[in-house]
């Protein structure tokens, strides 16, 4: 049984959301379908559909927020990979039992109508992993 259903989206940290929107619209040949602020993470997100998966651009509204810090430390680039799961609570329990380091032990409200929780990159070979589940 596969507990991970698919890669739901790839998150990319950008400095200037308007400039990145223009660039990714050119790159992908499709306009962003949604722009949404997530106040708790101090980000504005922008979403593009690329077939079954999405690209999420993330721009910080606060230099001290997670994306602001990420860009200061590592520059723009791939920030996280998000996997869609059917039962995020069960997956968090399973992964914690497997020894993964959870950033969130409980799902929180993310962008694009999703419950989200992150796994620390220290326990995933340097990749920040997001689990997400569609809110009903
Ligand atoms: Zn994401």
mmCIF file of N, CA and C and ligand atoms in Angstrom:
data_model
loop_
_atom_site.group_PDB
_atom_site.id
_atom_site.type_symbol
_atom_site.label_atom_id
_atom_site.label_comp_id
_atom_site.label_asym_id
_atom_site.label_seq_id
_atom_site.Cartn_x
_atom_site.Cartn_y
_atom_site.Cartn_z
ATOM 1 N N UNK A 1 0.844 -1.193 0.000
ATOM 2 C CA UNK A 1 0.000 0.000 0.000
ATOM 3 C C UNK A 1 0.880 1.244 0.000
ATOM 4 N N UNK A 2 0.587 2.117 -0.914
ATOM 5 C CA UNK A 2 1.331 3.375 -0.950
ATOM 6 C C UNK A 2 0.620 4.417 -0.099
ATOM 7 N N UNK A 3 1.340 4.929 0.863
ATOM 8 C CA UNK A 3 0.728 5.910 1.754
ATOM 9 C C UNK A 3 0.811 7.315 1.181
ATOM 10 N N UNK A 4 1.821 7.505 0.336
ATOM 11 C CA UNK A 4 1.950 8.775 -0.359
ATOM 12 C C UNK A 4 1.225 8.631 -1.691
ATOM 13 N N UNK A 5 0.323 9.532 -1.987
ATOM 14 C CA UNK A 5 -0.478 9.377 -3.202
ATOM 15 C C UNK A 5 0.206 9.928 -4.440
ATOM 16 N N UNK A 6 0.812 11.072 -4.308
ATOM 17 C CA UNK A 6 1.531 11.661 -5.443
ATOM 18 C C UNK A 6 2.284 12.895 -4.971
ATOM 19 N N UNK A 7 3.181 13.383 -5.820
ATOM 20 C CA UNK A 7 3.741 14.702 -5.568
ATOM 21 C C UNK A 7 2.629 15.680 -5.904
ATOM 22 N N UNK A 8 2.230 16.482 -4.924
ATOM 23 C CA UNK A 8 1.129 17.415 -5.130
ATOM 24 C C UNK A 8 1.649 18.716 -5.737
ATOM 25 N N UNK A 9 2.751 19.206 -5.156
ATOM 26 C CA UNK A 9 3.375 20.399 -5.736
ATOM 27 C C UNK A 9 4.826 20.512 -5.301
ATOM 28 N N UNK A 10 5.528 21.385 -5.977
ATOM 29 C CA UNK A 10 6.898 21.734 -5.595
ATOM 30 C C UNK A 10 6.881 23.209 -5.231
ATOM 31 N N UNK A 11 7.428 23.533 -4.059
ATOM 32 C CA UNK A 11 7.452 24.909 -3.569
ATOM 33 C C UNK A 11 8.783 25.560 -3.909
ATOM 34 N N UNK A 12 8.718 26.751 -4.477
ATOM 35 C CA UNK A 12 9.921 27.479 -4.888
ATOM 36 C C UNK A 12 9.927 28.838 -4.202
ATOM 37 N N UNK A 13 11.018 29.112 -3.486
ATOM 38 C CA UNK A 13 11.151 30.397 -2.793
ATOM 39 C C UNK A 13 11.637 31.454 -3.778
ATOM 40 N N UNK A 14 10.932 32.575 -3.814
ATOM 41 C CA UNK A 14 11.303 33.663 -4.736
ATOM 42 C C UNK A 14 11.357 34.983 -3.967
ATOM 43 N N UNK A 15 12.169 35.902 -4.505
ATOM 44 C CA UNK A 15 12.290 37.206 -3.838
ATOM 45 C C UNK A 15 11.134 38.124 -4.212
ATOM 46 N N UNK A 16 10.829 38.150 -5.510
ATOM 47 C CA UNK A 16 9.850 39.105 -6.036
ATOM 48 C C UNK A 16 8.738 38.316 -6.716
ATOM 49 N N UNK A 17 7.579 38.258 -6.075
ATOM 50 C CA UNK A 17 6.502 37.391 -6.572
ATOM 51 C C UNK A 17 5.990 37.832 -7.944
ATOM 52 N N UNK A 18 5.860 39.138 -8.152
ATOM 53 C CA UNK A 18 5.335 39.608 -9.455
ATOM 54 C C UNK A 18 6.289 39.236 -10.584
ATOM 55 N N UNK A 19 7.576 39.453 -10.351
ATOM 56 C CA UNK A 19 8.571 39.110 -11.375
ATOM 57 C C UNK A 19 8.594 37.600 -11.609
ATOM 58 N N UNK A 20 8.491 36.825 -10.534
ATOM 59 C CA UNK A 20 8.518 35.363 -10.662
ATOM 60 C C UNK A 20 7.247 34.863 -11.357
ATOM 61 N N UNK A 21 6.107 35.489 -11.063
ATOM 62 C CA UNK A 21 4.864 35.119 -11.762
ATOM 63 C C UNK A 21 5.015 35.294 -13.263
ATOM 64 N N UNK A 22 5.580 36.424 -13.661
ATOM 65 C CA UNK A 22 5.769 36.706 -15.087
ATOM 66 C C UNK A 22 6.705 35.668 -15.707
ATOM 67 N N UNK A 23 7.788 35.371 -14.996
ATOM 68 C CA UNK A 23 8.770 34.406 -15.496
ATOM 69 C C UNK A 23 8.180 33.004 -15.620
ATOM 70 N N UNK A 24 7.468 32.557 -14.583
ATOM 71 C CA UNK A 24 6.921 31.197 -14.604
ATOM 72 C C UNK A 24 5.752 31.077 -15.577
ATOM 73 N N UNK A 25 5.047 32.185 -15.795
ATOM 74 C CA UNK A 25 3.987 32.154 -16.808
ATOM 75 C C UNK A 25 4.600 31.931 -18.188
ATOM 76 N N UNK A 26 5.747 32.576 -18.426
ATOM 77 C CA UNK A 26 6.471 32.383 -19.684
ATOM 78 C C UNK A 26 7.006 30.962 -19.780
ATOM 79 N N UNK A 27 7.592 30.497 -18.694
ATOM 80 C CA UNK A 27 8.214 29.167 -18.672
ATOM 81 C C UNK A 27 7.187 28.062 -18.892
ATOM 82 N N UNK A 28 6.062 28.166 -18.190
ATOM 83 C CA UNK A 28 5.085 27.073 -18.190
ATOM 84 C C UNK A 28 3.995 27.250 -19.238
ATOM 85 N N UNK A 29 3.866 28.467 -19.763
ATOM 86 C CA UNK A 29 2.829 28.717 -20.768
ATOM 87 C C UNK A 29 1.435 28.731 -20.166
ATOM 88 N N UNK A 30 1.357 28.972 -18.872
ATOM 89 C CA UNK A 30 0.061 29.025 -18.203
ATOM 90 C C UNK A 30 0.137 30.090 -17.100
ATOM 91 N N UNK A 31 -0.958 30.795 -16.908
ATOM 92 C CA UNK A 31 -0.983 31.841 -15.882
ATOM 93 C C UNK A 31 -1.231 31.215 -14.515
ATOM 94 N N UNK A 32 -0.800 31.865 -13.442
ATOM 95 C CA UNK A 32 -1.122 31.337 -12.109
ATOM 96 C C UNK A 32 -2.640 31.345 -11.912
ATOM 97 N N UNK A 33 -3.165 30.311 -11.259
ATOM 98 C CA UNK A 33 -4.622 30.244 -11.076
ATOM 99 C C UNK A 33 -5.044 30.803 -9.736
ATOM 100 N N UNK A 34 -4.076 31.048 -8.888
ATOM 101 C CA UNK A 34 -4.442 31.508 -7.548
ATOM 102 C C UNK A 34 -3.263 32.200 -6.886
ATOM 103 N N UNK A 35 -3.556 33.275 -6.175
ATOM 104 C CA UNK A 35 -2.551 33.899 -5.321
ATOM 105 C C UNK A 35 -3.172 33.997 -3.941
ATOM 106 N N UNK A 36 -2.426 33.593 -2.935
ATOM 107 C CA UNK A 36 -3.021 33.503 -1.602
ATOM 108 C C UNK A 36 -1.975 33.786 -0.533
ATOM 109 N N UNK A 37 -2.342 34.600 0.431
ATOM 110 C CA UNK A 37 -1.448 34.885 1.555
ATOM 111 C C UNK A 37 -1.671 33.847 2.649
ATOM 112 N N UNK A 38 -0.579 33.388 3.259
ATOM 113 C CA UNK A 38 -0.676 32.555 4.452
ATOM 114 C C UNK A 38 0.004 33.341 5.572
ATOM 115 N N UNK A 39 -0.821 34.022 6.352
ATOM 116 C CA UNK A 39 -0.311 34.960 7.356
ATOM 117 C C UNK A 39 0.577 34.258 8.381
ATOM 118 N N UNK A 40 0.186 33.045 8.788
ATOM 119 C CA UNK A 40 0.938 32.330 9.828
ATOM 120 C C UNK A 40 2.359 32.008 9.383
ATOM 121 N N UNK A 41 2.599 31.930 8.068
ATOM 122 C CA UNK A 41 3.934 31.626 7.557
ATOM 123 C C UNK A 41 4.610 32.869 6.968
ATOM 124 N N UNK A 42 3.938 34.018 7.047
ATOM 125 C CA UNK A 42 4.463 35.260 6.463
ATOM 126 C C UNK A 42 4.833 35.098 4.986
ATOM 127 N N UNK A 43 3.948 34.460 4.226
ATOM 128 C CA UNK A 43 4.211 34.291 2.793
ATOM 129 C C UNK A 43 2.986 34.649 1.962
ATOM 130 N N UNK A 44 3.282 35.019 0.721
ATOM 131 C CA UNK A 44 2.249 35.069 -0.304
ATOM 132 C C UNK A 44 2.611 33.984 -1.298
ATOM 133 N N UNK A 45 1.632 33.169 -1.643
ATOM 134 C CA UNK A 45 1.876 32.046 -2.542
ATOM 135 C C UNK A 45 1.180 32.300 -3.866
ATOM 136 N N UNK A 46 1.719 31.673 -4.890
ATOM 137 C CA UNK A 46 1.121 31.761 -6.210
ATOM 138 C C UNK A 46 1.198 30.366 -6.817
ATOM 139 N N UNK A 47 0.075 29.894 -7.371
ATOM 140 C CA UNK A 47 0.007 28.505 -7.835
ATOM 141 C C UNK A 47 -0.190 28.398 -9.342
ATOM 142 N N UNK A 48 0.562 27.485 -9.929
ATOM 143 C CA UNK A 48 0.450 27.163 -11.358
ATOM 144 C C UNK A 48 0.130 25.680 -11.481
ATOM 145 N N UNK A 49 -0.775 25.342 -12.385
ATOM 146 C CA UNK A 49 -1.020 23.929 -12.678
ATOM 147 C C UNK A 49 -0.046 23.461 -13.744
ATOM 148 N N UNK A 50 0.587 22.341 -13.478
ATOM 149 C CA UNK A 50 1.454 21.721 -14.481
ATOM 150 C C UNK A 50 1.001 20.272 -14.600
ATOM 151 N N UNK A 51 -0.033 20.048 -15.390
ATOM 152 C CA UNK A 51 -0.631 18.715 -15.462
ATOM 153 C C UNK A 51 -1.275 18.393 -14.126
ATOM 154 N N UNK A 52 -0.930 17.232 -13.581
ATOM 155 C CA UNK A 52 -1.494 16.780 -12.315
ATOM 156 C C UNK A 52 -0.863 17.453 -11.105
ATOM 157 N N UNK A 53 0.322 18.017 -11.316
ATOM 158 C CA UNK A 53 1.047 18.624 -10.206
ATOM 159 C C UNK A 53 0.970 20.141 -10.314
ATOM 160 N N UNK A 54 1.455 20.788 -9.278
ATOM 161 C CA UNK A 54 1.441 22.243 -9.245
ATOM 162 C C UNK A 54 2.830 22.770 -8.890
ATOM 163 N N UNK A 55 3.033 24.008 -9.244
ATOM 164 C CA UNK A 55 4.198 24.747 -8.781
ATOM 165 C C UNK A 55 3.666 25.832 -7.846
ATOM 166 N N UNK A 56 4.255 25.931 -6.676
ATOM 167 C CA UNK A 56 3.876 26.943 -5.688
ATOM 168 C C UNK A 56 5.049 27.905 -5.532
ATOM 169 N N UNK A 57 4.851 29.141 -5.928
ATOM 170 C CA UNK A 57 5.871 30.158 -5.680
ATOM 171 C C UNK A 57 5.597 30.756 -4.310
ATOM 172 N N UNK A 58 6.658 30.974 -3.542
ATOM 173 C CA UNK A 58 6.523 31.489 -2.177
ATOM 174 C C UNK A 58 7.381 32.737 -2.025
ATOM 175 N N UNK A 59 6.740 33.842 -1.707
ATOM 176 C CA UNK A 59 7.484 35.082 -1.453
ATOM 177 C C UNK A 59 7.202 35.508 -0.025
ATOM 178 N N UNK A 60 8.244 35.964 0.649
ATOM 179 C CA UNK A 60 8.118 36.316 2.053
ATOM 180 C C UNK A 60 7.562 37.722 2.221
ATOM 181 N N UNK A 61 6.741 37.891 3.246
ATOM 182 C CA UNK A 61 6.269 39.235 3.600
ATOM 183 C C UNK A 61 7.052 39.758 4.807
ATOM 184 N N UNK A 62 7.978 38.937 5.306
ATOM 185 C CA UNK A 62 8.711 39.280 6.531
ATOM 186 C C UNK A 62 10.079 38.601 6.468
ATOM 187 N N UNK A 63 11.136 39.410 6.546
ATOM 188 C CA UNK A 63 12.501 38.872 6.452
ATOM 189 C C UNK A 63 12.772 37.833 7.530
ATOM 190 N N UNK A 64 12.032 37.905 8.659
ATOM 191 C CA UNK A 64 12.237 36.958 9.755
ATOM 192 C C UNK A 64 11.354 35.711 9.644
ATOM 193 N N UNK A 65 10.495 35.692 8.637
ATOM 194 C CA UNK A 65 9.648 34.516 8.420
ATOM 195 C C UNK A 65 10.457 33.382 7.808
ATOM 196 N N UNK A 66 9.860 32.177 7.711
ATOM 197 C CA UNK A 66 10.613 31.012 7.225
ATOM 198 C C UNK A 66 11.168 31.194 5.801
ATOM 199 N N UNK A 67 10.399 31.794 4.915
ATOM 200 C CA UNK A 67 10.888 31.970 3.537
ATOM 201 C C UNK A 67 11.932 33.090 3.477
ATOM 202 N N UNK A 68 11.705 34.144 4.258
ATOM 203 C CA UNK A 68 12.685 35.218 4.334
ATOM 204 C C UNK A 68 14.038 34.700 4.805
ATOM 205 N N UNK A 69 14.014 33.859 5.826
ATOM 206 C CA UNK A 69 15.253 33.279 6.366
ATOM 207 C C UNK A 69 15.903 32.321 5.372
ATOM 208 N N UNK A 70 15.055 31.525 4.723
ATOM 209 C CA UNK A 70 15.560 30.559 3.731
ATOM 210 C C UNK A 70 16.319 31.287 2.621
ATOM 211 N N UNK A 71 15.704 32.359 2.091
ATOM 212 C CA UNK A 71 16.328 33.089 0.979
ATOM 213 C C UNK A 71 17.614 33.786 1.440
ATOM 214 N N UNK A 72 17.599 34.323 2.666
ATOM 215 C CA UNK A 72 18.801 34.978 3.181
ATOM 216 C C UNK A 72 19.959 33.983 3.283
ATOM 217 N N UNK A 73 19.633 32.738 3.651
ATOM 218 C CA UNK A 73 20.661 31.735 3.887
ATOM 219 C C UNK A 73 21.089 31.033 2.595
ATOM 220 N N UNK A 74 20.113 30.689 1.755
ATOM 221 C CA UNK A 74 20.408 29.812 0.615
ATOM 222 C C UNK A 74 20.061 30.412 -0.735
ATOM 223 N N UNK A 75 19.442 31.567 -0.732
ATOM 224 C CA UNK A 75 19.041 32.180 -1.998
ATOM 225 C C UNK A 75 17.735 31.598 -2.502
ATOM 226 N N UNK A 76 17.296 32.058 -3.656
ATOM 227 C CA UNK A 76 16.057 31.559 -4.235
ATOM 228 C C UNK A 76 16.261 30.112 -4.687
ATOM 229 N N UNK A 77 15.156 29.394 -4.789
ATOM 230 C CA UNK A 77 15.263 28.033 -5.311
ATOM 231 C C UNK A 77 14.219 27.119 -4.718
ATOM 232 N N UNK A 78 14.389 25.821 -5.006
ATOM 233 C CA UNK A 78 13.416 24.834 -4.519
ATOM 234 C C UNK A 78 13.434 24.831 -2.995
ATOM 235 N N UNK A 79 12.264 24.988 -2.411
ATOM 236 C CA UNK A 79 12.132 25.088 -0.960
ATOM 237 C C UNK A 79 11.592 23.796 -0.355
ATOM 238 N N UNK A 80 10.598 23.198 -0.997
ATOM 239 C CA UNK A 80 10.056 21.945 -0.476
ATOM 240 C C UNK A 80 9.352 21.136 -1.556
ATOM 241 N N UNK A 81 9.172 19.854 -1.255
ATOM 242 C CA UNK A 81 8.366 18.970 -2.098
ATOM 243 C C UNK A 81 7.168 18.548 -1.261
ATOM 244 N N UNK A 82 5.994 18.672 -1.848
ATOM 245 C CA UNK A 82 4.768 18.343 -1.113
ATOM 246 C C UNK A 82 4.156 17.057 -1.657
ATOM 247 N N UNK A 83 3.901 16.130 -0.744
ATOM 248 C CA UNK A 83 3.247 14.873 -1.089
ATOM 249 C C UNK A 83 1.810 14.900 -0.599
ATOM 250 N N UNK A 84 0.920 14.459 -1.457
ATOM 251 C CA UNK A 84 -0.480 14.363 -1.057
ATOM 252 C C UNK A 84 -0.701 13.046 -0.336
ATOM 253 N N UNK A 85 -1.393 13.120 0.791
ATOM 254 C CA UNK A 85 -1.719 11.914 1.553
ATOM 255 C C UNK A 85 -3.227 11.887 1.814
ATOM 256 N N UNK A 86 -3.740 10.690 2.070
ATOM 257 C CA UNK A 86 -5.174 10.537 2.295
ATOM 258 C C UNK A 86 -5.548 10.873 3.735
ATOM 259 N N UNK A 87 -4.614 10.596 4.652
ATOM 260 C CA UNK A 87 -4.898 10.795 6.074
ATOM 261 C C UNK A 87 -3.652 11.380 6.735
ATOM 262 N N UNK A 88 -3.598 12.685 6.799
ATOM 263 C CA UNK A 88 -2.375 13.362 7.241
ATOM 264 C C UNK A 88 -2.034 13.036 8.698
ATOM 265 N N UNK A 89 -3.050 12.915 9.547
ATOM 266 C CA UNK A 89 -2.798 12.568 10.962
ATOM 267 C C UNK A 89 -2.125 11.209 11.072
ATOM 268 N N UNK A 90 -2.655 10.248 10.347
ATOM 269 C CA UNK A 90 -2.108 8.890 10.380
ATOM 270 C C UNK A 90 -0.689 8.872 9.823
ATOM 271 N N UNK A 91 -0.451 9.640 8.770
ATOM 272 C CA UNK A 91 0.885 9.690 8.174
ATOM 273 C C UNK A 91 1.898 10.315 9.133
ATOM 274 N N UNK A 92 1.485 11.370 9.836
ATOM 275 C CA UNK A 92 2.396 12.010 10.793
ATOM 276 C C UNK A 92 2.765 11.032 11.906
ATOM 277 N N UNK A 93 1.790 10.285 12.362
ATOM 278 C CA UNK A 93 2.044 9.271 13.393
ATOM 279 C C UNK A 93 3.018 8.220 12.892
ATOM 280 N N UNK A 94 2.753 7.738 11.665
ATOM 281 C CA UNK A 94 3.584 6.692 11.077
ATOM 282 C C UNK A 94 5.022 7.192 10.913
ATOM 283 N N UNK A 95 5.178 8.402 10.379
ATOM 284 C CA UNK A 95 6.519 8.916 10.106
ATOM 285 C C UNK A 95 7.276 9.213 11.396
ATOM 286 N N UNK A 96 6.559 9.685 12.402
ATOM 287 C CA UNK A 96 7.208 9.925 13.685
ATOM 288 C C UNK A 96 7.698 8.603 14.278
ATOM 289 N N UNK A 97 6.865 7.565 14.167
ATOM 290 C CA UNK A 97 7.248 6.243 14.661
ATOM 291 C C UNK A 97 8.444 5.687 13.887
ATOM 292 N N UNK A 98 8.567 6.095 12.616
ATOM 293 C CA UNK A 98 9.701 5.652 11.790
ATOM 294 C C UNK A 98 10.964 6.452 12.089
ATOM 295 N N UNK A 99 10.845 7.454 12.946
ATOM 296 C CA UNK A 99 12.027 8.210 13.352
ATOM 297 C C UNK A 99 12.249 9.522 12.615
ATOM 298 N N UNK A 100 11.289 9.917 11.783
ATOM 299 C CA UNK A 100 11.433 11.208 11.106
ATOM 300 C C UNK A 100 11.174 12.341 12.100
ATOM 301 N N UNK A 101 11.873 13.445 11.859
ATOM 302 C CA UNK A 101 11.728 14.599 12.751
ATOM 303 C C UNK A 101 10.618 15.501 12.192
ATOM 304 N N UNK A 102 9.525 15.599 12.926
ATOM 305 C CA UNK A 102 8.397 16.400 12.461
ATOM 306 C C UNK A 102 8.561 17.856 12.876
ATOM 307 N N UNK A 103 8.291 18.764 11.958
ATOM 308 C CA UNK A 103 8.251 20.188 12.318
ATOM 309 C C UNK A 103 6.887 20.489 12.932
ATOM 310 N N UNK A 104 5.855 19.885 12.384
ATOM 311 C CA UNK A 104 4.496 20.017 12.931
ATOM 312 C C UNK A 104 3.984 18.628 13.304
ATOM 313 N N UNK A 105 3.587 18.476 14.547
ATOM 314 C CA UNK A 105 3.037 17.179 14.941
ATOM 315 C C UNK A 105 1.538 17.112 14.656
ATOM 316 N N UNK A 106 0.969 18.302 14.421
ATOM 317 C CA UNK A 106 -0.450 18.364 14.043
ATOM 318 C C UNK A 106 -0.555 19.163 12.754
ATOM 319 N N UNK A 107 -1.475 18.768 11.852
ATOM 320 C CA UNK A 107 -1.632 19.531 10.616
ATOM 321 C C UNK A 107 -2.132 20.943 10.881
ATOM 322 N N UNK A 108 -1.708 21.869 10.044
ATOM 323 C CA UNK A 108 -2.202 23.243 10.143
ATOM 324 C C UNK A 108 -2.774 23.667 8.802
ATOM 325 N N UNK A 109 -3.502 24.773 8.822
ATOM 326 C CA UNK A 109 -4.122 25.249 7.585
ATOM 327 C C UNK A 109 -3.058 25.849 6.683
ATOM 328 N N UNK A 110 -2.924 25.301 5.475
ATOM 329 C CA UNK A 110 -1.979 25.836 4.504
ATOM 330 C C UNK A 110 -2.704 26.549 3.389
ATOM 331 N N UNK A 111 -1.987 26.850 2.336
ATOM 332 C CA UNK A 111 -2.592 27.513 1.189
ATOM 333 C C UNK A 111 -3.380 26.497 0.362
ATOM 334 N N UNK A 112 -4.205 27.007 -0.524
ATOM 335 C CA UNK A 112 -4.901 26.204 -1.535
ATOM 336 C C UNK A 112 -5.779 25.110 -0.913
ATOM 337 N N UNK A 113 -6.465 25.469 0.182
ATOM 338 C CA UNK A 113 -7.442 24.559 0.778
ATOM 339 C C UNK A 113 -6.862 23.223 1.255
ATOM 340 N N UNK A 114 -5.703 23.298 1.903
ATOM 341 C CA UNK A 114 -5.028 22.077 2.325
ATOM 342 C C UNK A 114 -4.692 22.113 3.817
ATOM 343 N N UNK A 115 -4.751 20.937 4.427
ATOM 344 C CA UNK A 115 -4.076 20.711 5.694
ATOM 345 C C UNK A 115 -2.640 20.376 5.363
ATOM 346 N N UNK A 116 -1.704 20.971 6.092
ATOM 347 C CA UNK A 116 -0.299 20.719 5.789
ATOM 348 C C UNK A 116 0.490 20.451 7.073
ATOM 349 N N UNK A 117 1.601 19.739 6.911
ATOM 350 C CA UNK A 117 2.564 19.537 8.002
ATOM 351 C C UNK A 117 3.912 19.259 7.347
ATOM 352 N N UNK A 118 4.972 19.705 8.005
ATOM 353 C CA UNK A 118 6.304 19.587 7.412
ATOM 354 C C UNK A 118 7.188 18.620 8.189
ATOM 355 N N UNK A 119 8.063 17.963 7.445
ATOM 356 C CA UNK A 119 9.066 17.051 8.007
ATOM 357 C C UNK A 119 10.421 17.750 7.894
ATOM 358 N N UNK A 120 11.196 17.728 8.953
ATOM 359 C CA UNK A 120 12.458 18.460 8.970
ATOM 360 C C UNK A 120 13.466 17.883 7.972
ATOM 361 N N UNK A 121 14.117 18.765 7.203
ATOM 362 C CA UNK A 121 15.090 18.275 6.208
ATOM 363 C C UNK A 121 16.271 17.508 6.815
ATOM 364 N N UNK A 122 16.532 17.711 8.107
ATOM 365 C CA UNK A 122 17.607 16.955 8.760
ATOM 366 C C UNK A 122 17.353 15.461 8.689
ATOM 367 N N UNK A 123 16.066 15.090 8.656
ATOM 368 C CA UNK A 123 15.747 13.657 8.668
ATOM 369 C C UNK A 123 15.373 13.129 7.282
ATOM 370 N N UNK A 124 15.496 13.990 6.249
ATOM 371 C CA UNK A 124 15.108 13.562 4.888
ATOM 372 C C UNK A 124 16.166 13.956 3.860
ATOM 373 N N UNK A 125 17.415 13.746 4.203
ATOM 374 C CA UNK A 125 18.524 14.020 3.278
ATOM 375 C C UNK A 125 18.524 15.448 2.738
ATOM 376 N N UNK A 126 18.151 16.383 3.594
ATOM 377 C CA UNK A 126 18.249 17.785 3.200
ATOM 378 C C UNK A 126 17.058 18.327 2.433
ATOM 379 N N UNK A 127 16.004 17.516 2.301
ATOM 380 C CA UNK A 127 14.816 17.977 1.570
ATOM 381 C C UNK A 127 13.687 18.275 2.561
ATOM 382 N N UNK A 128 13.203 19.504 2.521
ATOM 383 C CA UNK A 128 12.032 19.837 3.330
ATOM 384 C C UNK A 128 10.817 19.182 2.670
ATOM 385 N N UNK A 129 10.144 18.323 3.421
ATOM 386 C CA UNK A 129 8.996 17.580 2.894
ATOM 387 C C UNK A 129 7.715 18.100 3.537
ATOM 388 N N UNK A 130 6.750 18.385 2.686
ATOM 389 C CA UNK A 130 5.416 18.777 3.147
ATOM 390 C C UNK A 130 4.461 17.634 2.883
ATOM 391 N N UNK A 131 3.640 17.334 3.873
ATOM 392 C CA UNK A 131 2.508 16.439 3.629
ATOM 393 C C UNK A 131 1.293 17.329 3.491
ATOM 394 N N UNK A 132 0.418 17.020 2.566
ATOM 395 C CA UNK A 132 -0.793 17.818 2.460
ATOM 396 C C UNK A 132 -2.003 16.942 2.163
ATOM 397 N N UNK A 133 -3.119 17.433 2.648
ATOM 398 C CA UNK A 133 -4.390 16.727 2.453
ATOM 399 C C UNK A 133 -5.449 17.771 2.157
ATOM 400 N N UNK A 134 -6.217 17.514 1.132
ATOM 401 C CA UNK A 134 -7.295 18.418 0.752
ATOM 402 C C UNK A 134 -8.278 18.561 1.926
ATOM 403 N N UNK A 135 -8.674 19.817 2.231
ATOM 404 C CA UNK A 135 -9.695 20.020 3.266
ATOM 405 C C UNK A 135 -11.059 19.713 2.691
ATOM 406 N N UNK A 136 -11.875 19.067 3.502
ATOM 407 C CA UNK A 136 -13.220 18.763 3.001
ATOM 408 C C UNK A 136 -14.227 19.781 3.510
HETATM 409 ZN ZN1 LIG B 1 3.743 23.788 -0.254
#
